[in-house]
Amino acid sequence: TMFMIFEYAENGDLKRLLDQFRKNIKKTDINLNNFNKIKISFEIAQGMEYISSIDIVHKDLAARNILLDK
């Protein structure tokens, strides 16, 4: 039996954040200015680089799979 354990991400996933931002719903503490967009992108790239370095292939990189904490 295999299990997946996820850290609690109080801000949900990136897809939800992007959907809220598109619909102008201000129910999030995350400001999507250009700096934060670049920061999120950089952190995703760092995570992918790390899992690649330990020989893991993700195969499903999508906004719904990017969890956001505070």
PDB file of N, CA, C, O and CB in Angstrom:
ATOM      1  N   THR A   1       0.840  -1.182   0.000  1.00  0.00           N
ATOM      2  CA  THR A   1       0.000   0.000   0.000  1.00  0.00           C
ATOM      3  C   THR A   1       0.879   1.237   0.000  1.00  0.00           C
ATOM      4  O   THR A   1       1.857   1.321   0.744  1.00  0.00           O
ATOM      5  CB  THR A   1      -0.953   0.002   1.211  1.00  0.00           C
ATOM      6  N   MET A   2       0.521   2.195  -0.842  1.00  0.00           N
ATOM      7  CA  MET A   2       1.267   3.448  -0.901  1.00  0.00           C
ATOM      8  C   MET A   2       0.394   4.581  -0.376  1.00  0.00           C
ATOM      9  O   MET A   2      -0.816   4.601  -0.602  1.00  0.00           O
ATOM     10  CB  MET A   2       1.741   3.745  -2.348  1.00  0.00           C
ATOM     11  N   PHE A   3       1.003   5.502   0.309  1.00  0.00           N
ATOM     12  CA  PHE A   3       0.308   6.665   0.838  1.00  0.00           C
ATOM     13  C   PHE A   3       1.009   7.928   0.378  1.00  0.00           C
ATOM     14  O   PHE A   3       2.223   7.939   0.174  1.00  0.00           O
ATOM     15  CB  PHE A   3       0.235   6.613   2.374  1.00  0.00           C
ATOM     16  N   MET A   4       0.243   8.980   0.219  1.00  0.00           N
ATOM     17  CA  MET A   4       0.810  10.301  -0.058  1.00  0.00           C
ATOM     18  C   MET A   4       0.435  11.202   1.104  1.00  0.00           C
ATOM     19  O   MET A   4      -0.724  11.254   1.514  1.00  0.00           O
ATOM     20  CB  MET A   4       0.296  10.888  -1.430  1.00  0.00           C
ATOM     21  N   ILE A   5       1.410  11.901   1.624  1.00  0.00           N
ATOM     22  CA  ILE A   5       1.173  12.813   2.737  1.00  0.00           C
ATOM     23  C   ILE A   5       1.430  14.224   2.240  1.00  0.00           C
ATOM     24  O   ILE A   5       2.484  14.515   1.675  1.00  0.00           O
ATOM     25  CB  ILE A   5       2.078  12.470   3.969  1.00  0.00           C
ATOM     26  N   PHE A   6       0.454  15.098   2.457  1.00  0.00           N
ATOM     27  CA  PHE A   6       0.566  16.482   2.017  1.00  0.00           C
ATOM     28  C   PHE A   6       0.609  17.404   3.220  1.00  0.00           C
ATOM     29  O   PHE A   6      -0.097  17.196   4.207  1.00  0.00           O
ATOM     30  CB  PHE A   6      -0.600  16.859   1.091  1.00  0.00           C
ATOM     31  N   GLU A   7       1.430  18.403   3.125  1.00  0.00           N
ATOM     32  CA  GLU A   7       1.443  19.456   4.126  1.00  0.00           C
ATOM     33  C   GLU A   7       0.181  20.293   3.941  1.00  0.00           C
ATOM     34  O   GLU A   7      -0.257  20.512   2.812  1.00  0.00           O
ATOM     35  CB  GLU A   7       2.735  20.338   4.014  1.00  0.00           C
ATOM     36  N   TYR A   8      -0.404  20.759   5.039  1.00  0.00           N
ATOM     37  CA  TYR A   8      -1.584  21.607   4.951  1.00  0.00           C
ATOM     38  C   TYR A   8      -1.196  22.925   4.284  1.00  0.00           C
ATOM     39  O   TYR A   8      -0.232  23.572   4.694  1.00  0.00           O
ATOM     40  CB  TYR A   8      -2.201  21.854   6.360  1.00  0.00           C
ATOM     41  N   ALA A   9      -1.924  23.309   3.289  1.00  0.00           N
ATOM     42  CA  ALA A   9      -1.662  24.548   2.560  1.00  0.00           C
ATOM     43  C   ALA A   9      -2.868  25.465   2.748  1.00  0.00           C
ATOM     44  O   ALA A   9      -3.892  25.300   2.084  1.00  0.00           O
ATOM     45  CB  ALA A   9      -1.387  24.271   1.033  1.00  0.00           C
ATOM     46  N   GLU A  10      -2.742  26.418   3.642  1.00  0.00           N
ATOM     47  CA  GLU A  10      -3.891  27.223   4.027  1.00  0.00           C
ATOM     48  C   GLU A  10      -4.440  28.098   2.905  1.00  0.00           C
ATOM     49  O   GLU A  10      -5.590  28.533   2.976  1.00  0.00           O
ATOM     50  CB  GLU A  10      -3.524  28.082   5.182  1.00  0.00           C
ATOM     51  N   ASN A  11      -3.643  28.363   1.873  1.00  0.00           N
ATOM     52  CA  ASN A  11      -4.129  29.171   0.756  1.00  0.00           C
ATOM     53  C   ASN A  11      -4.544  28.334  -0.442  1.00  0.00           C
ATOM     54  O   ASN A  11      -4.710  28.866  -1.540  1.00  0.00           O
ATOM     55  CB  ASN A  11      -3.072  30.152   0.338  1.00  0.00           C
ATOM     56  N   GLY A  12      -4.712  27.039  -0.248  1.00  0.00           N
ATOM     57  CA  GLY A  12      -5.198  26.179  -1.319  1.00  0.00           C
ATOM     58  C   GLY A  12      -4.174  25.968  -2.418  1.00  0.00           C
ATOM     59  O   GLY A  12      -2.970  25.929  -2.162  1.00  0.00           O
ATOM     60  N   ASP A  13      -4.660  25.834  -3.635  1.00  0.00           N
ATOM     61  CA  ASP A  13      -3.750  25.585  -4.751  1.00  0.00           C
ATOM     62  C   ASP A  13      -3.665  26.805  -5.664  1.00  0.00           C
ATOM     63  O   ASP A  13      -4.481  27.721  -5.574  1.00  0.00           O
ATOM     64  CB  ASP A  13      -4.204  24.356  -5.549  1.00  0.00           C
ATOM     65  N   LEU A  14      -2.675  26.800  -6.534  1.00  0.00           N
ATOM     66  CA  LEU A  14      -2.425  27.927  -7.432  1.00  0.00           C
ATOM     67  C   LEU A  14      -3.585  28.135  -8.403  1.00  0.00           C
ATOM     68  O   LEU A  14      -3.893  29.274  -8.751  1.00  0.00           O
ATOM     69  CB  LEU A  14      -1.127  27.707  -8.210  1.00  0.00           C
ATOM     70  N   LYS A  15      -4.225  27.069  -8.840  1.00  0.00           N
ATOM     71  CA  LYS A  15      -5.357  27.209  -9.763  1.00  0.00           C
ATOM     72  C   LYS A  15      -6.482  28.014  -9.123  1.00  0.00           C
ATOM     73  O   LYS A  15      -7.055  28.901  -9.756  1.00  0.00           O
ATOM     74  CB  LYS A  15      -5.876  25.827 -10.194  1.00  0.00           C
ATOM     75  N   ARG A  16      -6.793  27.707  -7.885  1.00  0.00           N
ATOM     76  CA  ARG A  16      -7.855  28.443  -7.181  1.00  0.00           C
ATOM     77  C   ARG A  16      -7.485  29.922  -7.041  1.00  0.00           C
ATOM     78  O   ARG A  16      -8.322  30.802  -7.242  1.00  0.00           O
ATOM     79  CB  ARG A  16      -8.111  27.823  -5.782  1.00  0.00           C
ATOM     80  N   LEU A  17      -6.225  30.182  -6.695  1.00  0.00           N
ATOM     81  CA  LEU A  17      -5.771  31.561  -6.562  1.00  0.00           C
ATOM     82  C   LEU A  17      -5.896  32.313  -7.888  1.00  0.00           C
ATOM     83  O   LEU A  17      -6.380  33.445  -7.920  1.00  0.00           O
ATOM     84  CB  LEU A  17      -4.322  31.596  -6.069  1.00  0.00           C
ATOM     85  N   LEU A  18      -5.462  31.688  -8.973  1.00  0.00           N
ATOM     86  CA  LEU A  18      -5.548  32.328 -10.287  1.00  0.00           C
ATOM     87  C   LEU A  18      -6.998  32.565 -10.703  1.00  0.00           C
ATOM     88  O   LEU A  18      -7.321  33.607 -11.272  1.00  0.00           O
ATOM     89  CB  LEU A  18      -4.841  31.473 -11.338  1.00  0.00           C
ATOM     90  N   ASP A  19      -7.867  31.600 -10.419  1.00  0.00           N
ATOM     91  CA  ASP A  19      -9.293  31.766 -10.724  1.00  0.00           C
ATOM     92  C   ASP A  19      -9.889  32.932  -9.939  1.00  0.00           C
ATOM     93  O   ASP A  19     -10.642  33.735 -10.490  1.00  0.00           O
ATOM     94  CB  ASP A  19     -10.063  30.472 -10.412  1.00  0.00           C
ATOM     95  N   GLN A  20      -9.552  33.023  -8.646  1.00  0.00           N
ATOM     96  CA  GLN A  20     -10.050  34.113  -7.815  1.00  0.00           C
ATOM     97  C   GLN A  20      -9.538  35.456  -8.325  1.00  0.00           C
ATOM     98  O   GLN A  20     -10.281  36.435  -8.383  1.00  0.00           O
ATOM     99  CB  GLN A  20      -9.636  33.907  -6.352  1.00  0.00           C
ATOM    100  N   PHE A  21      -8.276  35.489  -8.688  1.00  0.00           N
ATOM    101  CA  PHE A  21      -7.684  36.730  -9.178  1.00  0.00           C
ATOM    102  C   PHE A  21      -8.351  37.168 -10.480  1.00  0.00           C
ATOM    103  O   PHE A  21      -8.631  38.352 -10.669  1.00  0.00           O
ATOM    104  CB  PHE A  21      -6.171  36.560  -9.385  1.00  0.00           C
ATOM    105  N   ARG A  22      -8.602  36.218 -11.374  1.00  0.00           N
ATOM    106  CA  ARG A  22      -9.266  36.522 -12.652  1.00  0.00           C
ATOM    107  C   ARG A  22     -10.676  37.070 -12.443  1.00  0.00           C
ATOM    108  O   ARG A  22     -11.128  37.949 -13.177  1.00  0.00           O
ATOM    109  CB  ARG A  22      -9.326  35.268 -13.529  1.00  0.00           C
ATOM    110  N   LYS A  23     -11.356  36.546 -11.443  1.00  0.00           N
ATOM    111  CA  LYS A  23     -12.736  36.953 -11.185  1.00  0.00           C
ATOM    112  C   LYS A  23     -12.814  38.149 -10.234  1.00  0.00           C
ATOM    113  O   LYS A  23     -13.901  38.558  -9.827  1.00  0.00           O
ATOM    114  CB  LYS A  23     -13.523  35.783 -10.609  1.00  0.00           C
ATOM    115  N   ASN A  24     -11.652  38.704  -9.887  1.00  0.00           N
ATOM    116  CA  ASN A  24     -11.559  39.861  -8.985  1.00  0.00           C
ATOM    117  C   ASN A  24     -12.154  39.593  -7.610  1.00  0.00           C
ATOM    118  O   ASN A  24     -12.712  40.492  -6.981  1.00  0.00           O
ATOM    119  CB  ASN A  24     -12.251  41.050  -9.604  1.00  0.00           C
ATOM    120  N   ILE A  25     -12.034  38.366  -7.152  1.00  0.00           N
ATOM    121  CA  ILE A  25     -12.483  38.025  -5.800  1.00  0.00           C
ATOM    122  C   ILE A  25     -11.303  38.258  -4.871  1.00  0.00           C
ATOM    123  O   ILE A  25     -10.248  37.650  -5.051  1.00  0.00           O
ATOM    124  CB  ILE A  25     -13.009  36.533  -5.707  1.00  0.00           C
ATOM    125  N   LYS A  26     -11.460  39.108  -3.905  1.00  0.00           N
ATOM    126  CA  LYS A  26     -10.344  39.481  -3.021  1.00  0.00           C
ATOM    127  C   LYS A  26     -10.394  38.695  -1.699  1.00  0.00           C
ATOM    128  O   LYS A  26     -10.310  39.290  -0.625  1.00  0.00           O
ATOM    129  CB  LYS A  26     -10.375  41.003  -2.732  1.00  0.00           C
ATOM    130  N   LYS A  27     -10.530  37.377  -1.773  1.00  0.00           N
ATOM    131  CA  LYS A  27     -10.610  36.551  -0.571  1.00  0.00           C
ATOM    132  C   LYS A  27      -9.272  35.883  -0.265  1.00  0.00           C
ATOM    133  O   LYS A  27      -9.235  34.833   0.376  1.00  0.00           O
ATOM    134  CB  LYS A  27     -11.698  35.490  -0.729  1.00  0.00           C
ATOM    135  N   THR A  28      -8.192  36.477  -0.712  1.00  0.00           N
ATOM    136  CA  THR A  28      -6.889  35.877  -0.501  1.00  0.00           C
ATOM    137  C   THR A  28      -5.915  36.917   0.016  1.00  0.00           C
ATOM    138  O   THR A  28      -6.043  38.101  -0.292  1.00  0.00           O
ATOM    139  CB  THR A  28      -6.367  35.247  -1.791  1.00  0.00           C
ATOM    140  N   ASP A  29      -4.945  36.483   0.798  1.00  0.00           N
ATOM    141  CA  ASP A  29      -3.919  37.375   1.323  1.00  0.00           C
ATOM    142  C   ASP A  29      -2.760  37.530   0.348  1.00  0.00           C
ATOM    143  O   ASP A  29      -1.876  38.359   0.564  1.00  0.00           O
ATOM    144  CB  ASP A  29      -3.408  36.860   2.658  1.00  0.00           C
ATOM    145  N   ILE A  30      -2.755  36.749  -0.711  1.00  0.00           N
ATOM    146  CA  ILE A  30      -1.643  36.782  -1.654  1.00  0.00           C
ATOM    147  C   ILE A  30      -1.931  37.823  -2.730  1.00  0.00           C
ATOM    148  O   ILE A  30      -2.968  37.786  -3.391  1.00  0.00           O
ATOM    149  CB  ILE A  30      -1.406  35.383  -2.288  1.00  0.00           C
ATOM    150  N   ASN A  31      -0.998  38.744  -2.888  1.00  0.00           N
ATOM    151  CA  ASN A  31      -1.114  39.776  -3.910  1.00  0.00           C
ATOM    152  C   ASN A  31      -0.387  39.293  -5.157  1.00  0.00           C
ATOM    153  O   ASN A  31       0.797  38.965  -5.088  1.00  0.00           O
ATOM    154  CB  ASN A  31      -0.535  41.141  -3.412  1.00  0.00           C
ATOM    155  N   LEU A  32      -1.065  39.243  -6.284  1.00  0.00           N
ATOM    156  CA  LEU A  32      -0.444  38.745  -7.510  1.00  0.00           C
ATOM    157  C   LEU A  32       0.164  39.873  -8.339  1.00  0.00           C
ATOM    158  O   LEU A  32      -0.192  40.069  -9.501  1.00  0.00           O
ATOM    159  CB  LEU A  32      -1.466  37.987  -8.344  1.00  0.00           C
ATOM    160  N   ASN A  33       1.084  40.608  -7.723  1.00  0.00           N
ATOM    161  CA  ASN A  33       1.817  41.608  -8.493  1.00  0.00           C
ATOM    162  C   ASN A  33       2.939  40.892  -9.252  1.00  0.00           C
ATOM    163  O   ASN A  33       3.157  39.696  -9.060  1.00  0.00           O
ATOM    164  CB  ASN A  33       2.390  42.743  -7.562  1.00  0.00           C
ATOM    165  N   ASN A  34       3.637  41.615 -10.097  1.00  0.00           N
ATOM    166  CA  ASN A  34       4.681  40.985 -10.921  1.00  0.00           C
ATOM    167  C   ASN A  34       5.764  40.318 -10.083  1.00  0.00           C
ATOM    168  O   ASN A  34       6.246  39.244 -10.442  1.00  0.00           O
ATOM    169  CB  ASN A  34       5.316  42.016 -11.835  1.00  0.00           C
ATOM    170  N   PHE A  35       6.157  40.941  -8.967  1.00  0.00           N
ATOM    171  CA  PHE A  35       7.172  40.348  -8.104  1.00  0.00           C
ATOM    172  C   PHE A  35       6.722  38.982  -7.594  1.00  0.00           C
ATOM    173  O   PHE A  35       7.489  38.019  -7.638  1.00  0.00           O
ATOM    174  CB  PHE A  35       7.480  41.278  -6.927  1.00  0.00           C
ATOM    175  N   ASN A  36       5.482  38.893  -7.109  1.00  0.00           N
ATOM    176  CA  ASN A  36       4.993  37.623  -6.571  1.00  0.00           C
ATOM    177  C   ASN A  36       4.803  36.568  -7.653  1.00  0.00           C
ATOM    178  O   ASN A  36       4.998  35.380  -7.393  1.00  0.00           O
ATOM    179  CB  ASN A  36       3.686  37.840  -5.840  1.00  0.00           C
ATOM    180  N   LYS A  37       4.427  36.978  -8.859  1.00  0.00           N
ATOM    181  CA  LYS A  37       4.315  36.023  -9.966  1.00  0.00           C
ATOM    182  C   LYS A  37       5.682  35.406 -10.271  1.00  0.00           C
ATOM    183  O   LYS A  37       5.800  34.196 -10.465  1.00  0.00           O
ATOM    184  CB  LYS A  37       3.740  36.715 -11.230  1.00  0.00           C
ATOM    185  N   ILE A  38       6.708  36.252 -10.311  1.00  0.00           N
ATOM    186  CA  ILE A  38       8.069  35.756 -10.568  1.00  0.00           C
ATOM    187  C   ILE A  38       8.543  34.892  -9.403  1.00  0.00           C
ATOM    188  O   ILE A  38       9.178  33.859  -9.616  1.00  0.00           O
ATOM    189  CB  ILE A  38       9.052  36.937 -10.795  1.00  0.00           C
ATOM    190  N   LYS A  39       8.242  35.301  -8.186  1.00  0.00           N
ATOM    191  CA  LYS A  39       8.650  34.528  -6.999  1.00  0.00           C
ATOM    192  C   LYS A  39       8.006  33.136  -7.008  1.00  0.00           C
ATOM    193  O   LYS A  39       8.681  32.137  -6.758  1.00  0.00           O
ATOM    194  CB  LYS A  39       8.264  35.285  -5.699  1.00  0.00           C
ATOM    195  N   ILE A  40       6.707  33.071  -7.295  1.00  0.00           N
ATOM    196  CA  ILE A  40       6.011  31.784  -7.350  1.00  0.00           C
ATOM    197  C   ILE A  40       6.612  30.913  -8.444  1.00  0.00           C
ATOM    198  O   ILE A  40       6.859  29.726  -8.232  1.00  0.00           O
ATOM    199  CB  ILE A  40       4.497  31.987  -7.594  1.00  0.00           C
ATOM    200  N   SER A  41       6.848  31.498  -9.612  1.00  0.00           N
ATOM    201  CA  SER A  41       7.441  30.747 -10.732  1.00  0.00           C
ATOM    202  C   SER A  41       8.819  30.216 -10.370  1.00  0.00           C
ATOM    203  O   SER A  41       9.141  29.067 -10.671  1.00  0.00           O
ATOM    204  CB  SER A  41       7.537  31.631 -11.984  1.00  0.00           C
ATOM    205  N   PHE A  42       9.632  31.042  -9.728  1.00  0.00           N
ATOM    206  CA  PHE A  42      10.976  30.637  -9.321  1.00  0.00           C
ATOM    207  C   PHE A  42      10.925  29.500  -8.305  1.00  0.00           C
ATOM    208  O   PHE A  42      11.709  28.555  -8.394  1.00  0.00           O
ATOM    209  CB  PHE A  42      11.737  31.830  -8.737  1.00  0.00           C
ATOM    210  N   GLU A  43      10.012  29.584  -7.341  1.00  0.00           N
ATOM    211  CA  GLU A  43       9.886  28.544  -6.327  1.00  0.00           C
ATOM    212  C   GLU A  43       9.406  27.228  -6.937  1.00  0.00           C
ATOM    213  O   GLU A  43       9.842  26.157  -6.512  1.00  0.00           O
ATOM    214  CB  GLU A  43       8.927  28.993  -5.226  1.00  0.00           C
ATOM    215  N   ILE A  44       8.520  27.294  -7.920  1.00  0.00           N
ATOM    216  CA  ILE A  44       8.084  26.081  -8.626  1.00  0.00           C
ATOM    217  C   ILE A  44       9.276  25.458  -9.339  1.00  0.00           C
ATOM    218  O   ILE A  44       9.486  24.247  -9.268  1.00  0.00           O
ATOM    219  CB  ILE A  44       6.944  26.402  -9.642  1.00  0.00           C
ATOM    220  N   ALA A  45      10.062  26.293 -10.031  1.00  0.00           N
ATOM    221  CA  ALA A  45      11.250  25.793 -10.744  1.00  0.00           C
ATOM    222  C   ALA A  45      12.248  25.169  -9.776  1.00  0.00           C
ATOM    223  O   ALA A  45      12.835  24.132 -10.085  1.00  0.00           O
ATOM    224  CB  ALA A  45      11.927  26.933 -11.532  1.00  0.00           C
ATOM    225  N   GLN A  46      12.452  25.779  -8.612  1.00  0.00           N
ATOM    226  CA  GLN A  46      13.356  25.208  -7.612  1.00  0.00           C
ATOM    227  C   GLN A  46      12.863  23.845  -7.134  1.00  0.00           C
ATOM    228  O   GLN A  46      13.657  22.919  -6.965  1.00  0.00           O
ATOM    229  CB  GLN A  46      13.501  26.161  -6.421  1.00  0.00           C
ATOM    230  N   GLY A  47      11.562  23.722  -6.916  1.00  0.00           N
ATOM    231  CA  GLY A  47      11.003  22.449  -6.484  1.00  0.00           C
ATOM    232  C   GLY A  47      11.168  21.369  -7.533  1.00  0.00           C
ATOM    233  O   GLY A  47      11.508  20.229  -7.214  1.00  0.00           O
ATOM    234  N   MET A  48      10.927  21.727  -8.781  1.00  0.00           N
ATOM    235  CA  MET A  48      11.091  20.762  -9.863  1.00  0.00           C
ATOM    236  C   MET A  48      12.558  20.365 -10.034  1.00  0.00           C
ATOM    237  O   MET A  48      12.864  19.205 -10.309  1.00  0.00           O
ATOM    238  CB  MET A  48      10.546  21.337 -11.172  1.00  0.00           C
ATOM    239  N   GLU A  49      13.460  21.331  -9.870  1.00  0.00           N
ATOM    240  CA  GLU A  49      14.885  21.027  -9.953  1.00  0.00           C
ATOM    241  C   GLU A  49      15.288  20.068  -8.836  1.00  0.00           C
ATOM    242  O   GLU A  49      16.069  19.143  -9.056  1.00  0.00           O
ATOM    243  CB  GLU A  49      15.722  22.319  -9.879  1.00  0.00           C
ATOM    244  N   TYR A  50      14.748  20.294  -7.634  1.00  0.00           N
ATOM    245  CA  TYR A  50      15.077  19.421  -6.501  1.00  0.00           C
ATOM    246  C   TYR A  50      14.590  17.995  -6.742  1.00  0.00           C
ATOM    247  O   TYR A  50      15.358  17.048  -6.578  1.00  0.00           O
ATOM    248  CB  TYR A  50      14.464  19.972  -5.207  1.00  0.00           C
ATOM    249  N   ILE A  51      13.320  17.827  -7.131  1.00  0.00           N
ATOM    250  CA  ILE A  51      12.830  16.452  -7.295  1.00  0.00           C
ATOM    251  C   ILE A  51      13.533  15.756  -8.452  1.00  0.00           C
ATOM    252  O   ILE A  51      13.708  14.538  -8.436  1.00  0.00           O
ATOM    253  CB  ILE A  51      11.311  16.444  -7.523  1.00  0.00           C
ATOM    254  N   SER A  52      13.932  16.528  -9.452  1.00  0.00           N
ATOM    255  CA  SER A  52      14.712  15.948 -10.552  1.00  0.00           C
ATOM    256  C   SER A  52      16.078  15.480 -10.061  1.00  0.00           C
ATOM    257  O   SER A  52      16.589  14.457 -10.516  1.00  0.00           O
ATOM    258  CB  SER A  52      14.883  16.971 -11.693  1.00  0.00           C
ATOM    259  N   SER A  53      16.668  16.232  -9.128  1.00  0.00           N
ATOM    260  CA  SER A  53      17.996  15.872  -8.611  1.00  0.00           C
ATOM    261  C   SER A  53      17.974  14.581  -7.793  1.00  0.00           C
ATOM    262  O   SER A  53      19.009  13.937  -7.619  1.00  0.00           O
ATOM    263  CB  SER A  53      18.544  17.006  -7.756  1.00  0.00           C
ATOM    264  N   ILE A  54      16.796  14.204  -7.293  1.00  0.00           N
ATOM    265  CA  ILE A  54      16.693  12.942  -6.545  1.00  0.00           C
ATOM    266  C   ILE A  54      15.974  11.877  -7.377  1.00  0.00           C
ATOM    267  O   ILE A  54      15.391  10.930  -6.850  1.00  0.00           O
ATOM    268  CB  ILE A  54      15.946  13.164  -5.205  1.00  0.00           C
ATOM    269  N   ASP A  55      16.040  12.074  -8.705  1.00  0.00           N
ATOM    270  CA  ASP A  55      15.536  11.100  -9.678  1.00  0.00           C
ATOM    271  C   ASP A  55      14.044  10.816  -9.580  1.00  0.00           C
ATOM    272  O   ASP A  55      13.610   9.672  -9.718  1.00  0.00           O
ATOM    273  CB  ASP A  55      16.272   9.826  -9.519  1.00  0.00           C
ATOM    274  N   ILE A  56      13.270  11.856  -9.344  1.00  0.00           N
ATOM    275  CA  ILE A  56      11.815  11.741  -9.365  1.00  0.00           C
ATOM    276  C   ILE A  56      11.318  12.538 -10.564  1.00  0.00           C
ATOM    277  O   ILE A  56      11.747  13.669 -10.793  1.00  0.00           O
ATOM    278  CB  ILE A  56      11.168  12.256  -8.021  1.00  0.00           C
ATOM    279  N   VAL A  57      10.408  11.938 -11.326  1.00  0.00           N
ATOM    280  CA  VAL A  57       9.783  12.618 -12.450  1.00  0.00           C
ATOM    281  C   VAL A  57       8.349  12.921 -12.047  1.00  0.00           C
ATOM    282  O   VAL A  57       7.600  12.005 -11.706  1.00  0.00           O
ATOM    283  CB  VAL A  57       9.845  11.754 -13.764  1.00  0.00           C
ATOM    284  N   HIS A  58       7.957  14.178 -12.079  1.00  0.00           N
ATOM    285  CA  HIS A  58       6.633  14.584 -11.591  1.00  0.00           C
ATOM    286  C   HIS A  58       5.513  14.139 -12.522  1.00  0.00           C
ATOM    287  O   HIS A  58       4.552  13.537 -12.044  1.00  0.00           O
ATOM    288  CB  HIS A  58       6.580  16.094 -11.419  1.00  0.00           C
ATOM    289  N   LYS A  59       5.583  14.397 -13.794  1.00  0.00           N
ATOM    290  CA  LYS A  59       4.634  14.004 -14.830  1.00  0.00           C
ATOM    291  C   LYS A  59       3.268  14.683 -14.774  1.00  0.00           C
ATOM    292  O   LYS A  59       2.446  14.440 -15.657  1.00  0.00           O
ATOM    293  CB  LYS A  59       4.438  12.559 -14.763  1.00  0.00           C
ATOM    294  N   ASP A  60       2.992  15.511 -13.788  1.00  0.00           N
ATOM    295  CA  ASP A  60       1.695  16.188 -13.758  1.00  0.00           C
ATOM    296  C   ASP A  60       1.827  17.575 -13.129  1.00  0.00           C
ATOM    297  O   ASP A  60       1.107  17.917 -12.191  1.00  0.00           O
ATOM    298  CB  ASP A  60       0.662  15.346 -12.980  1.00  0.00           C
ATOM    299  N   LEU A  61       2.757  18.364 -13.661  1.00  0.00           N
ATOM    300  CA  LEU A  61       2.926  19.722 -13.163  1.00  0.00           C
ATOM    301  C   LEU A  61       1.780  20.571 -13.694  1.00  0.00           C
ATOM    302  O   LEU A  61       1.671  20.808 -14.897  1.00  0.00           O
ATOM    303  CB  LEU A  61       4.309  20.314 -13.582  1.00  0.00           C
ATOM    304  N   ALA A  62       0.941  21.019 -12.791  1.00  0.00           N
ATOM    305  CA  ALA A  62      -0.226  21.829 -13.154  1.00  0.00           C
ATOM    306  C   ALA A  62      -0.541  22.753 -11.989  1.00  0.00           C
ATOM    307  O   ALA A  62      -0.165  22.472 -10.851  1.00  0.00           O
ATOM    308  CB  ALA A  62      -1.465  20.930 -13.510  1.00  0.00           C
ATOM    309  N   ALA A  63      -1.223  23.844 -12.266  1.00  0.00           N
ATOM    310  CA  ALA A  63      -1.561  24.815 -11.227  1.00  0.00           C
ATOM    311  C   ALA A  63      -2.352  24.156 -10.084  1.00  0.00           C
ATOM    312  O   ALA A  63      -2.210  24.542  -8.924  1.00  0.00           O
ATOM    313  CB  ALA A  63      -2.371  25.977 -11.832  1.00  0.00           C
ATOM    314  N   ARG A  64      -3.182  23.165 -10.420  1.00  0.00           N
ATOM    315  CA  ARG A  64      -3.971  22.493  -9.377  1.00  0.00           C
ATOM    316  C   ARG A  64      -3.093  21.683  -8.416  1.00  0.00           C
ATOM    317  O   ARG A  64      -3.543  21.309  -7.333  1.00  0.00           O
ATOM    318  CB  ARG A  64      -5.010  21.574 -10.019  1.00  0.00           C
ATOM    319  N   ASN A  65      -1.844  21.411  -8.809  1.00  0.00           N
ATOM    320  CA  ASN A  65      -0.931  20.624  -7.984  1.00  0.00           C
ATOM    321  C   ASN A  65       0.116  21.472  -7.265  1.00  0.00           C
ATOM    322  O   ASN A  65       1.014  20.932  -6.619  1.00  0.00           O
ATOM    323  CB  ASN A  65      -0.242  19.597  -8.836  1.00  0.00           C
ATOM    324  N   ILE A  66       0.006  22.788  -7.375  1.00  0.00           N
ATOM    325  CA  ILE A  66       0.924  23.688  -6.691  1.00  0.00           C
ATOM    326  C   ILE A  66       0.197  24.202  -5.460  1.00  0.00           C
ATOM    327  O   ILE A  66      -0.741  24.990  -5.579  1.00  0.00           O
ATOM    328  CB  ILE A  66       1.397  24.870  -7.625  1.00  0.00           C
ATOM    329  N   LEU A  67       0.616  23.768  -4.288  1.00  0.00           N
ATOM    330  CA  LEU A  67      -0.043  24.151  -3.040  1.00  0.00           C
ATOM    331  C   LEU A  67       0.610  25.396  -2.467  1.00  0.00           C
ATOM    332  O   LEU A  67       1.831  25.539  -2.509  1.00  0.00           O
ATOM    333  CB  LEU A  67       0.007  23.000  -2.017  1.00  0.00           C
ATOM    334  N   LEU A  68      -0.206  26.296  -1.932  1.00  0.00           N
ATOM    335  CA  LEU A  68       0.271  27.575  -1.428  1.00  0.00           C
ATOM    336  C   LEU A  68       0.071  27.673   0.075  1.00  0.00           C
ATOM    337  O   LEU A  68      -1.036  27.486   0.579  1.00  0.00           O
ATOM    338  CB  LEU A  68      -0.440  28.725  -2.130  1.00  0.00           C
ATOM    339  N   ASP A  69       1.148  27.967   0.782  1.00  0.00           N
ATOM    340  CA  ASP A  69       1.015  28.226   2.210  1.00  0.00           C
ATOM    341  C   ASP A  69       1.123  29.736   2.439  1.00  0.00           C
ATOM    342  O   ASP A  69       1.092  30.518   1.488  1.00  0.00           O
ATOM    343  CB  ASP A  69       2.104  27.449   3.031  1.00  0.00           C
ATOM    344  N   LYS A  70       1.246  30.127   3.677  1.00  0.00           N
ATOM    345  CA  LYS A  70       1.313  31.547   3.981  1.00  0.00           C
ATOM    346  C   LYS A  70       2.642  32.094   3.562  1.00  0.00           C
ATOM    347  O   LYS A  70       2.902  33.285   3.734  1.00  0.00           O
ATOM    348  CB  LYS A  70       1.077  31.806   5.458  1.00  0.00           C
TER     349      LYS A  70
END
